[in-house]
Short mmCIF file of C-alpha atoms in Angstrom, two decimals:
data_model
loop_
_atom_site.label_atom_id
_atom_site.label_comp_id
_atom_site.label_asym_id
_atom_site.label_seq_id
_atom_site.Cartn_x
_atom_site.Cartn_y
_atom_site.Cartn_z
CA UNK A 1 19.02 153.07 15.09
CA UNK A 2 18.11 155.93 12.75
CA UNK A 3 14.56 156.66 11.75
CA UNK A 4 13.41 155.77 8.23
CA UNK A 5 14.52 158.74 6.12
CA UNK A 6 11.35 158.93 3.99
CA UNK A 7 8.79 157.49 6.39
CA UNK A 8 8.12 156.85 10.04
CA UNK A 9 10.20 154.91 12.52
CA UNK A 10 11.50 151.39 12.01
CA UNK A 11 10.92 150.17 8.41
CA UNK A 12 10.62 146.59 9.71
CA UNK A 13 7.37 147.55 11.44
CA UNK A 14 5.57 148.79 8.33
CA UNK A 15 2.83 146.41 7.18
CA UNK A 16 0.64 146.42 4.05
CA UNK A 17 -2.99 147.45 4.36
CA UNK A 18 -5.59 144.65 4.61
CA UNK A 19 -7.71 143.98 1.53
CA UNK A 20 -10.80 145.48 3.19
CA UNK A 21 -9.04 148.83 3.51
CA UNK A 22 -7.50 148.88 0.04
CA UNK A 23 -10.94 148.01 -1.33
CA UNK A 24 -12.49 150.90 0.60
CA UNK A 25 -9.83 153.27 -0.69
CA UNK A 26 -10.47 152.18 -4.25
CA UNK A 27 -14.26 151.98 -4.20
CA UNK A 28 -15.12 154.90 -1.92
CA UNK A 29 -12.30 157.36 -2.59
CA UNK A 30 -10.97 156.37 -6.01
CA UNK A 31 -7.43 155.78 -4.78
CA UNK A 32 -5.13 154.20 -7.35
CA UNK A 33 -1.59 152.87 -6.85
CA UNK A 34 1.30 155.26 -7.34
CA UNK A 35 3.17 155.17 -10.64
CA UNK A 36 6.63 155.15 -9.06
CA UNK A 37 8.18 153.71 -5.91
CA UNK A 38 9.94 156.05 -3.44
CA UNK A 39 13.46 156.96 -4.47
CA UNK A 40 16.06 154.95 -2.47
CA UNK A 41 18.41 156.94 -0.29
CA UNK A 42 21.46 155.97 -2.36
CA UNK A 43 19.87 157.42 -5.50
CA UNK A 44 19.07 160.84 -4.04
CA UNK A 45 21.32 163.50 -5.55
CA UNK A 46 22.54 165.84 -2.81
CA UNK A 47 24.59 168.91 -3.77
CA UNK A 48 28.01 169.24 -2.16
CA UNK A 49 27.81 170.95 1.23
CA UNK A 50 28.25 174.72 1.00
CA UNK A 51 30.02 174.74 4.39
CA UNK A 52 33.28 176.65 4.04
CA UNK A 53 36.64 175.50 5.38
CA UNK A 54 36.81 178.19 8.08
CA UNK A 55 33.25 177.47 9.26
CA UNK A 56 33.96 173.74 9.42
CA UNK A 57 37.10 174.39 11.44
CA UNK A 58 35.17 176.61 13.87
CA UNK A 59 32.36 174.07 14.30
CA UNK A 60 34.86 171.25 14.85
CA UNK A 61 36.64 173.27 17.52
CA UNK A 62 33.27 173.98 19.17
CA UNK A 63 32.66 170.25 19.70
CA UNK A 64 36.06 169.54 21.20
CA UNK A 65 37.86 168.89 17.90
CA UNK A 66 35.79 165.76 17.29
CA UNK A 67 35.80 165.92 13.50
CA UNK A 68 33.33 163.03 13.22
CA UNK A 69 30.74 165.16 15.03
CA UNK A 70 30.64 167.70 12.19
CA UNK A 71 29.09 165.70 9.38
CA UNK A 72 28.65 166.83 5.80
CA UNK A 73 28.16 163.45 4.09
CA UNK A 74 25.04 163.00 1.99
CA UNK A 75 23.31 160.42 4.17
CA UNK A 76 23.65 162.42 7.39
CA UNK A 77 22.32 165.53 5.69
CA UNK A 78 19.40 163.65 4.08
CA UNK A 79 18.41 162.15 7.44
CA UNK A 80 18.22 165.66 8.92
CA UNK A 81 16.14 167.14 6.11
CA UNK A 82 12.74 168.37 7.29
CA UNK A 83 10.43 166.33 9.55
CA UNK A 84 7.65 163.77 9.18
CA UNK A 85 4.57 165.59 7.93
CA UNK A 86 2.90 164.11 4.86
CA UNK A 87 4.27 166.93 2.64
CA UNK A 88 7.74 166.26 4.09
CA UNK A 89 7.48 162.56 3.24
CA UNK A 90 6.01 163.13 -0.21
CA UNK A 91 8.86 165.47 -1.09
CA UNK A 92 11.51 163.13 0.28
CA UNK A 93 10.05 160.17 -1.60
CA UNK A 94 10.75 162.03 -4.85
CA UNK A 95 14.27 163.00 -3.79
CA UNK A 96 13.52 166.66 -3.04
CA UNK A 97 16.37 167.82 -0.77
CA UNK A 98 15.87 171.57 -1.08
CA UNK A 99 15.98 172.00 2.72
CA UNK A 100 19.08 169.87 3.36
CA UNK A 101 21.43 171.28 6.03
CA UNK A 102 24.98 172.21 5.15
CA UNK A 103 26.21 170.21 8.15
CA UNK A 104 24.99 168.11 11.05
CA UNK A 105 26.72 168.94 14.32
CA UNK A 106 26.53 166.73 17.44
CA UNK A 107 27.44 168.60 20.67
CA UNK A 108 28.02 166.83 23.97
CA UNK A 109 26.85 169.28 26.59
CA UNK A 110 25.73 172.82 27.32
CA UNK A 111 29.18 174.39 26.88
CA UNK A 112 29.55 172.84 23.43
CA UNK A 113 26.12 174.10 22.40
CA UNK A 114 27.14 177.63 23.36
CA UNK A 115 30.35 177.22 21.38
CA UNK A 116 28.47 175.99 18.31
CA UNK A 117 26.12 178.96 18.55
CA UNK A 118 29.12 181.29 18.69
CA UNK A 119 30.68 179.62 15.65
CA UNK A 120 27.41 179.92 13.72
CA UNK A 121 27.13 183.60 14.63
CA UNK A 122 30.71 184.22 13.52
CA UNK A 123 30.12 182.62 10.12
CA UNK A 124 26.51 183.71 9.52
CA UNK A 125 25.06 180.19 9.67
CA UNK A 126 21.49 179.60 10.72
CA UNK A 127 20.93 176.77 13.20
CA UNK A 128 17.98 174.41 13.72
CA UNK A 129 17.90 172.15 16.83
CA UNK A 130 17.18 168.50 15.92
CA UNK A 131 15.90 165.97 18.45
CA UNK A 132 13.96 162.96 17.23
CA UNK A 133 13.06 164.48 13.86
CA UNK A 134 9.34 163.93 14.45
CA UNK A 135 8.03 167.42 13.64
CA UNK A 136 4.88 167.38 11.50
CA UNK A 137 4.52 171.16 11.12
CA UNK A 138 7.63 172.22 9.22
CA UNK A 139 9.60 172.87 12.39
CA UNK A 140 12.93 171.51 11.11
CA UNK A 141 13.35 173.50 7.91
CA UNK A 142 14.29 177.17 8.21
CA UNK A 143 11.95 179.60 6.54
CA UNK A 144 14.68 181.50 4.75
CA UNK A 145 17.31 180.77 2.11
CA UNK A 146 20.94 180.12 2.96
CA UNK A 147 23.17 177.52 4.58
CA UNK A 148 22.18 176.21 7.99
CA UNK A 149 23.37 173.72 10.58
CA UNK A 150 21.22 170.94 12.03
CA UNK A 151 22.16 170.65 15.71
CA UNK A 152 21.60 166.98 16.53
CA UNK A 153 21.28 166.60 20.31
CA UNK A 154 21.48 162.80 20.50
CA UNK A 155 24.75 162.82 22.49
CA UNK A 156 23.07 164.83 25.24
CA UNK A 157 21.09 161.87 26.56
CA UNK A 158 21.79 161.63 30.27
CA UNK A 159 19.81 161.68 33.49
CA UNK A 160 21.67 164.49 35.24
CA UNK A 161 19.93 164.44 38.61
CA UNK A 162 17.17 162.66 40.49
CA UNK A 163 15.77 164.26 43.65
CA UNK A 164 13.68 161.53 45.24
CA UNK A 165 12.63 163.77 48.14
CA UNK A 166 11.15 166.39 45.81
CA UNK A 167 10.33 163.82 43.10
CA UNK A 168 12.09 165.73 40.35
CA UNK A 169 14.48 164.65 37.61
CA UNK A 170 16.80 166.71 35.43
CA UNK A 171 17.17 165.30 31.94
CA UNK A 172 19.23 166.27 28.92
CA UNK A 173 17.27 167.20 25.78
CA UNK A 174 18.49 164.44 23.48
CA UNK A 175 17.00 161.64 25.58
CA UNK A 176 14.38 159.77 23.59
CA UNK A 177 11.25 159.11 25.59
CA UNK A 178 11.80 155.34 25.96
CA UNK A 179 15.36 155.97 27.19
CA UNK A 180 14.11 158.53 29.70
CA UNK A 181 11.43 156.14 30.94
CA UNK A 182 13.98 153.33 31.31
CA UNK A 183 16.37 155.51 33.31
CA UNK A 184 13.58 156.71 35.60
CA UNK A 185 12.05 153.22 35.96
CA UNK A 186 15.39 152.01 37.27
CA UNK A 187 14.67 154.18 40.30
CA UNK A 188 10.96 153.35 40.47
CA UNK A 189 9.64 156.47 38.70
CA UNK A 190 7.88 157.48 35.49
CA UNK A 191 7.43 160.74 33.64
CA UNK A 192 4.05 159.56 32.37
CA UNK A 193 4.40 161.27 29.00
CA UNK A 194 3.36 159.00 26.14
CA UNK A 195 2.53 160.91 22.92
CA UNK A 196 2.05 159.03 19.65
CA UNK A 197 5.63 160.00 18.75
CA UNK A 198 6.88 158.41 22.01
CA UNK A 199 9.24 155.87 20.44
CA UNK A 200 11.30 158.55 18.64
CA UNK A 201 10.65 161.97 20.16
CA UNK A 202 12.97 163.55 22.73
CA UNK A 203 12.67 165.35 26.05
CA UNK A 204 13.93 168.59 24.52
CA UNK A 205 11.40 168.32 21.72
CA UNK A 206 8.59 167.78 24.21
CA UNK A 207 9.50 171.04 25.94
CA UNK A 208 10.13 173.02 22.78
CA UNK A 209 6.73 172.12 21.32
CA UNK A 210 4.48 171.95 24.40
CA UNK A 211 3.82 168.27 23.78
CA UNK A 212 0.77 166.53 25.20
CA UNK A 213 0.85 162.78 25.87
CA UNK A 214 -1.97 160.30 25.48
CA UNK A 215 -2.19 159.96 29.27
CA UNK A 216 -2.54 163.71 29.79
CA UNK A 217 -5.87 163.36 31.60
CA UNK A 218 -3.95 161.76 34.47
CA UNK A 219 -0.37 163.02 34.19
CA UNK A 220 -0.93 166.41 32.56
CA UNK A 221 0.70 167.99 29.51
CA UNK A 222 4.47 168.15 29.31
CA UNK A 223 4.51 171.89 29.99
CA UNK A 224 2.70 171.17 33.27
CA UNK A 225 5.46 168.73 34.24
CA UNK A 226 8.36 171.13 33.69
CA UNK A 227 9.81 172.80 36.78
CA UNK A 228 12.98 174.25 35.28
CA UNK A 229 14.86 174.73 32.00
CA UNK A 230 18.32 175.73 30.84
CA UNK A 231 18.49 177.54 27.51
CA UNK A 232 21.64 178.19 25.48
CA UNK A 233 21.35 181.32 23.34
CA UNK A 234 23.76 183.35 21.18
CA UNK A 235 23.73 185.91 24.01
CA UNK A 236 24.48 183.44 26.81
CA UNK A 237 22.63 181.11 29.19
CA UNK A 238 19.12 181.49 30.53
CA UNK A 239 18.27 179.43 33.64
CA UNK A 240 14.64 179.28 34.71
CA UNK A 241 12.81 177.70 37.63
CA UNK A 242 14.13 177.43 41.17
CA UNK A 243 10.86 176.46 42.87
CA UNK A 244 7.72 174.54 41.90
CA UNK A 245 5.74 177.80 41.79
CA UNK A 246 6.71 181.41 42.25
CA UNK A 247 5.27 184.92 42.32
CA UNK A 248 8.61 186.42 41.20
CA UNK A 249 7.40 188.08 38.03
CA UNK A 250 6.25 186.43 34.81
CA UNK A 251 7.25 182.78 34.54
CA UNK A 252 10.20 182.59 32.16
CA UNK A 253 9.76 178.84 31.89
CA UNK A 254 6.57 179.46 29.97
CA UNK A 255 8.47 181.71 27.57
CA UNK A 256 10.89 178.90 26.72
CA UNK A 257 8.24 176.18 26.56
CA UNK A 258 6.79 176.14 23.06
CA UNK A 259 9.53 178.40 21.64
CA UNK A 260 10.46 175.72 19.07
CA UNK A 261 14.18 176.56 18.91
CA UNK A 262 13.53 180.15 17.87
CA UNK A 263 14.82 181.64 21.16
CA UNK A 264 17.58 179.18 22.01
CA UNK A 265 18.54 175.55 22.45
CA UNK A 266 17.14 173.75 25.50
CA UNK A 267 20.05 171.91 27.13
CA UNK A 268 18.38 170.51 30.25
CA UNK A 269 14.85 170.07 31.58
CA UNK A 270 13.84 169.53 35.19
CA UNK A 271 10.54 167.69 35.47
CA UNK A 272 8.37 166.25 38.19
CA UNK A 273 8.20 162.46 38.25
CA UNK A 274 5.81 159.99 39.84
CA UNK A 275 6.09 156.42 41.09
CA UNK A 276 5.70 153.74 38.43
CA UNK A 277 2.01 152.69 38.60
CA UNK A 278 1.29 149.26 40.03
CA UNK A 279 -1.83 148.84 37.89
CA UNK A 280 -2.57 149.78 34.29
CA UNK A 281 -6.03 148.99 32.97
CA UNK A 282 -7.57 150.14 29.68
CA UNK A 283 -11.12 149.47 28.54
CA UNK A 284 -13.68 150.46 25.94
CA UNK A 285 -17.07 152.19 26.15
CA UNK A 286 -19.59 152.69 23.35
CA UNK A 287 -21.81 155.70 22.76
CA UNK A 288 -24.58 156.12 20.23
CA UNK A 289 -23.21 159.45 18.96
CA UNK A 290 -20.17 161.70 19.16
CA UNK A 291 -22.19 164.41 20.91
CA UNK A 292 -23.40 161.98 23.57
CA UNK A 293 -19.89 160.65 24.17
CA UNK A 294 -18.40 164.15 24.32
CA UNK A 295 -20.92 165.16 26.98
CA UNK A 296 -19.95 162.14 29.09
CA UNK A 297 -16.25 162.95 28.73
CA UNK A 298 -16.92 166.54 29.75
CA UNK A 299 -18.66 165.42 32.91
CA UNK A 300 -15.67 163.28 33.86
CA UNK A 301 -13.19 166.05 33.06
CA UNK A 302 -15.12 168.61 35.08
CA UNK A 303 -16.46 166.64 38.02
CA UNK A 304 -14.34 163.49 38.09
CA UNK A 305 -13.21 160.99 38.90
CA UNK A 306 -10.81 161.61 36.05
CA UNK A 307 -9.22 158.60 34.31
CA UNK A 308 -5.56 158.61 33.27
CA UNK A 309 -6.46 158.13 29.60
CA UNK A 310 -9.70 159.45 28.10
CA UNK A 311 -10.36 159.47 24.34
CA UNK A 312 -13.42 159.36 22.09
CA UNK A 313 -13.56 158.50 18.37
CA UNK A 314 -16.37 159.82 16.19
CA UNK A 315 -18.62 157.53 14.17
CA UNK A 316 -16.39 157.44 11.09
CA UNK A 317 -13.17 156.79 12.97
CA UNK A 318 -14.86 154.07 15.00
CA UNK A 319 -16.29 152.40 11.91
CA UNK A 320 -12.93 152.36 10.14
CA UNK A 321 -11.21 151.13 13.29
CA UNK A 322 -8.62 153.90 13.50
CA UNK A 323 -8.97 153.97 17.29
CA UNK A 324 -7.22 150.59 17.22
CA UNK A 325 -4.62 150.90 14.43
CA UNK A 326 -3.50 147.28 14.70
CA UNK A 327 -7.10 146.23 13.89
CA UNK A 328 -7.74 148.71 11.09
CA UNK A 329 -10.77 147.75 9.01
CA UNK A 330 -12.08 145.19 11.50
CA UNK A 331 -15.27 147.20 12.17
CA UNK A 332 -16.18 148.01 8.57
CA UNK A 333 -19.01 145.49 8.41
CA UNK A 334 -20.59 146.54 11.69
CA UNK A 335 -23.66 148.69 11.21
CA UNK A 336 -23.95 149.81 14.83
CA UNK A 337 -20.36 150.71 15.67
CA UNK A 338 -21.41 154.02 17.25
CA UNK A 339 -18.52 155.85 18.90
CA UNK A 340 -15.74 154.16 20.82
CA UNK A 341 -14.26 155.72 23.95
CA UNK A 342 -10.99 154.42 25.36
CA UNK A 343 -10.73 154.85 29.12
CA UNK A 344 -7.56 154.01 31.03
CA UNK A 345 -6.56 153.96 34.68
CA UNK A 346 -3.06 153.86 36.16
CA UNK A 347 -1.98 153.95 39.79
CA UNK A 348 -2.29 151.85 42.92
CA UNK A 349 -4.78 148.99 43.18
CA UNK A 350 -7.02 150.92 45.54
CA UNK A 351 -6.95 154.24 43.68
CA UNK A 352 -7.46 152.62 40.29
CA UNK A 353 -10.42 150.57 41.49
CA UNK A 354 -12.02 153.63 43.11
CA UNK A 355 -11.66 155.86 40.04
CA UNK A 356 -12.75 153.13 37.66
CA UNK A 357 -15.95 152.49 39.63
CA UNK A 358 -16.80 156.17 39.83
CA UNK A 359 -16.03 156.81 36.15
CA UNK A 360 -18.17 153.85 35.09
CA UNK A 361 -21.15 155.36 36.88
CA UNK A 362 -20.68 158.67 35.07
CA UNK A 363 -20.24 156.99 31.68
CA UNK A 364 -23.34 154.84 32.13
CA UNK A 365 -25.37 157.84 33.22
CA UNK A 366 -24.21 159.56 30.04
CA UNK A 367 -25.50 156.77 27.83
CA UNK A 368 -22.31 154.72 27.61
CA UNK A 369 -22.24 150.93 27.33
CA UNK A 370 -19.27 149.00 28.69
CA UNK A 371 -17.44 147.23 25.84
CA UNK A 372 -14.96 145.28 27.93
CA UNK A 373 -11.21 145.49 28.23
CA UNK A 374 -10.40 144.23 24.74
CA UNK A 375 -10.89 147.59 22.91
CA UNK A 376 -8.81 149.41 25.49
CA UNK A 377 -6.05 146.83 25.53
CA UNK A 378 -5.91 146.79 21.72
CA UNK A 379 -5.61 150.56 21.73
CA UNK A 380 -2.77 150.38 24.28
CA UNK A 381 -1.01 147.71 22.24
CA UNK A 382 -1.23 149.71 19.00
CA UNK A 383 -1.05 153.23 20.41
CA UNK A 384 2.15 154.12 18.50
CA UNK A 385 1.15 152.42 15.23
CA UNK A 386 -0.83 155.15 13.47
CA UNK A 387 2.20 156.83 11.83
CA UNK A 388 3.15 153.46 10.32
CA UNK A 389 -0.40 153.19 9.01
CA UNK A 390 0.06 156.54 7.28
CA UNK A 391 3.16 155.18 5.52
CA UNK A 392 1.09 152.22 4.31
CA UNK A 393 -1.63 154.56 3.03
CA UNK A 394 0.96 156.63 1.16
CA UNK A 395 2.41 153.43 -0.31
CA UNK A 396 -1.09 152.48 -1.52
CA UNK A 397 -1.43 155.82 -3.34
CA UNK A 398 -3.65 157.61 -0.83
CA UNK A 399 -3.11 161.09 0.53
CA UNK A 400 -3.22 160.79 4.34
CA UNK A 401 -2.55 163.46 6.94
CA UNK A 402 -3.58 164.64 10.40
CA UNK A 403 -4.26 167.98 12.07
CA UNK A 404 -5.38 169.00 15.54
CA UNK A 405 -6.87 171.90 17.46
CA UNK A 406 -8.61 172.66 20.76
CA UNK A 407 -11.36 174.87 22.15
CA UNK A 408 -13.62 175.37 25.14
CA UNK A 409 -16.38 172.79 25.53
CA UNK A 410 -19.09 175.20 24.41
CA UNK A 411 -17.30 175.79 21.11
CA UNK A 412 -16.24 172.21 20.45
CA UNK A 413 -19.30 171.09 18.41
CA UNK A 414 -19.04 174.10 16.10
CA UNK A 415 -15.29 173.65 15.73
CA UNK A 416 -15.72 169.97 14.89
CA UNK A 417 -18.27 170.74 12.19
CA UNK A 418 -16.34 173.68 10.75
CA UNK A 419 -13.08 171.79 10.27
CA UNK A 420 -14.76 168.68 8.91
CA UNK A 421 -16.81 170.76 6.46
CA UNK A 422 -13.80 172.79 5.31
CA UNK A 423 -11.75 169.68 4.59
CA UNK A 424 -14.62 167.91 2.86
CA UNK A 425 -15.59 170.89 0.70
CA UNK A 426 -12.04 171.76 -0.38
CA UNK A 427 -10.99 168.24 -1.29
CA UNK A 428 -14.31 167.40 -2.95
CA UNK A 429 -14.06 170.53 -5.08
CA UNK A 430 -10.66 169.26 -6.25
CA UNK A 431 -12.29 166.00 -7.34
CA UNK A 432 -11.03 163.91 -4.41
CA UNK A 433 -13.82 163.55 -1.82
CA UNK A 434 -12.16 162.61 1.48
CA UNK A 435 -12.76 160.39 4.44
CA UNK A 436 -12.55 162.71 7.47
CA UNK A 437 -12.21 161.12 10.90
CA UNK A 438 -11.84 162.70 14.31
CA UNK A 439 -11.33 161.93 17.97
CA UNK A 440 -11.16 163.84 21.21
CA UNK A 441 -7.57 163.18 22.25
CA UNK A 442 -7.10 165.29 25.41
CA UNK A 443 -9.60 166.65 27.91
CA UNK A 444 -9.54 169.49 30.41
CA UNK A 445 -12.02 170.96 32.84
CA UNK A 446 -12.78 173.79 30.43
CA UNK A 447 -12.34 172.20 27.01
CA UNK A 448 -10.77 169.51 24.87
CA UNK A 449 -8.72 168.89 21.74
CA UNK A 450 -9.88 167.49 18.42
CA UNK A 451 -7.56 165.34 16.32
CA UNK A 452 -8.53 164.90 12.66
CA UNK A 453 -7.30 162.29 10.20
CA UNK A 454 -7.94 162.89 6.50
CA UNK A 455 -7.63 160.33 3.70
CA UNK A 456 -8.33 160.99 0.02
CA UNK A 457 -7.10 160.20 -3.45
CA UNK A 458 -4.53 162.48 -4.97
CA UNK A 459 -5.68 165.04 -7.52
CA UNK A 460 -4.67 164.19 -11.06
CA UNK A 461 -4.22 167.81 -12.08
CA UNK A 462 -1.74 169.00 -9.45
CA UNK A 463 1.14 168.11 -7.20
CA UNK A 464 0.12 166.14 -4.10
CA UNK A 465 1.77 168.64 -1.74
CA UNK A 466 -0.13 171.57 -3.28
CA UNK A 467 -3.32 169.49 -3.18
CA UNK A 468 -3.02 168.91 0.57
CA UNK A 469 -1.76 172.42 1.31
CA UNK A 470 -4.96 173.95 -0.07
CA UNK A 471 -7.07 171.74 2.19
CA UNK A 472 -4.86 172.41 5.20
CA UNK A 473 -5.12 176.17 4.72
CA UNK A 474 -8.91 175.93 4.52
CA UNK A 475 -8.94 173.94 7.76
CA UNK A 476 -6.65 176.49 9.43
CA UNK A 477 -8.99 179.32 8.46
CA UNK A 478 -11.96 177.34 9.77
CA UNK A 479 -10.21 176.70 13.09
CA UNK A 480 -9.61 180.37 13.80
CA UNK A 481 -13.07 181.39 12.61
CA UNK A 482 -14.67 178.81 14.93
CA UNK A 483 -12.74 179.99 17.98
CA UNK A 484 -10.17 177.19 18.16
CA UNK A 485 -6.40 177.41 18.62
CA UNK A 486 -4.29 176.75 15.55
CA UNK A 487 -2.48 173.90 17.32
CA UNK A 488 -2.98 171.94 20.52
CA UNK A 489 0.17 169.83 20.60
CA UNK A 490 1.78 169.60 17.15
CA UNK A 491 3.33 173.09 17.55
CA UNK A 492 3.56 176.03 15.14
CA UNK A 493 6.60 175.41 12.96
CA UNK A 494 6.30 177.06 9.55
CA UNK A 495 3.03 175.34 8.59
CA UNK A 496 0.95 177.10 11.27
CA UNK A 497 3.04 180.26 11.57
CA UNK A 498 0.84 182.66 9.61
CA UNK A 499 -2.26 181.56 11.51
CA UNK A 500 -0.41 181.75 14.83
CA UNK A 501 0.43 185.37 13.97
CA UNK A 502 -3.30 186.01 13.56
CA UNK A 503 -4.10 184.18 16.79
CA UNK A 504 -1.46 186.02 18.83
CA UNK A 505 -2.32 189.41 17.35
CA UNK A 506 0.02 192.27 16.31
CA UNK A 507 0.98 193.29 19.84
CA UNK A 508 1.67 189.70 20.88
CA UNK A 509 3.89 189.20 17.84
CA UNK A 510 5.79 192.42 18.59
CA UNK A 511 6.43 191.23 22.14
CA UNK A 512 7.74 187.88 20.92
CA UNK A 513 9.93 189.57 18.33
CA UNK A 514 11.42 191.70 21.10
CA UNK A 515 12.29 188.56 23.04
CA UNK A 516 13.90 186.99 19.97
CA UNK A 517 15.97 190.12 19.30
CA UNK A 518 17.23 190.02 22.90
CA UNK A 519 18.23 186.35 22.82
CA UNK A 520 19.08 185.94 19.13
CA UNK A 521 19.86 189.39 17.70
CA UNK A 522 21.18 188.06 14.37
CA UNK A 523 18.08 185.92 13.84
CA UNK A 524 20.08 182.71 13.35
CA UNK A 525 17.97 180.32 15.41
CA UNK A 526 15.26 178.43 13.49
CA UNK A 527 14.51 181.42 11.21
CA UNK A 528 10.93 181.49 10.00
CA UNK A 529 9.83 178.93 12.58
CA UNK A 530 7.19 180.19 15.06
CA UNK A 531 7.53 183.77 13.74
CA UNK A 532 8.13 185.08 10.21
CA UNK A 533 11.81 185.74 9.54
CA UNK A 534 12.80 189.42 9.59
#
């Protein structure tokens, strides 16, 4: 099934907002219903594909003369236009198809990817790899004018190898996360990677963007799971990783991870896997303040025992109920909601019981109060629902978007305040005071990430995309000024690119440009993504 072209996921799962939330939007933020409904797909006017006859012939030959795997029809091109950020959705809802690919090409293996790259180089076509289409940072629209090809990797969806002695699996990039989990579970294993985009995102996308799943406290980030990669480039094949760790020079795996299609197309990923856990238990803890809860989470992250899932919502997010998207608005009448932490444990009976007991002692010592299993189980049940909630907010006329960052523990309070203040000041100045919510989504021994959700009315005097872009830029500036990284797990894309350039510094950018020139001398791969186009 294809993803909703102008929203998130399965349209059958979208539900209207409860009256308590629509009332809050109206009374607190001044949100009013939109004047027009989103434009249906059939009514979107898409220009005829600019793909020439010779280029089409070359691309068709590259995929084994399967003409149906070189698609230039309007619907295929619309469904591969941009990603799923709020600006992406707002533009698509009005029928804006400025970034529509000239063709969608579906290769079936590494050799075909190389052949497609050669055909694109011959005919001067840019190419953007396309996995699940879940980018929220402008990673699927090239940052330069001209025809381009969307390389849809859905046919490359196989489990290529499972080494049960070493506990490794080699997966093709087009495998969606649920498909990968099902294949591994058939052998008794799990990858343990469950980001909010889990239902639609792909293995290749996880690697290309340095994804971090909601169970990262226990399983680690995706880049920590990767043991090897194969990369198809216009200059040939790059194979990385022949051992779990090595002292043989800089780790080329780390160069490919997070490269976002700018250096090549990932065609296989070798990852470590673990046995499917026998026990999964999620529970809630309450803290009087965000600072108090953050201190307790830091103690667990640094001294253990570390849970598999560890998250903390601030006072506003807890009050609204965003920590449990399927119960949004349920806490609005509580005056003592405090801050909700979700703590989860996965593993064997013995290990889970031991870690849970030890973590409870740390949380209590840090001022936490046990809230039972219900908050944790509700979070687990609705953990992939938040993007659907954003669709409902957009339908109601609200502007809703997220952003994330990370920093060392000592800088986290200042970073939290700086981003919240920047968003509030910028949107209030535009006449649309926002609701800014935040949670700690991932923890490490030395720091943590912050994940912000922003809801406001749309400004009457300007386009909604421009309205949000101003606030986003202010938040980006605040992040760098406060010592945070411009992105923790959403990636760079085009939205964060100019701030990533500042974060990496001139010498770092020159080094990355040198790598790109070596692997992609014509600059055809995802131009303008990650780095400014030459």
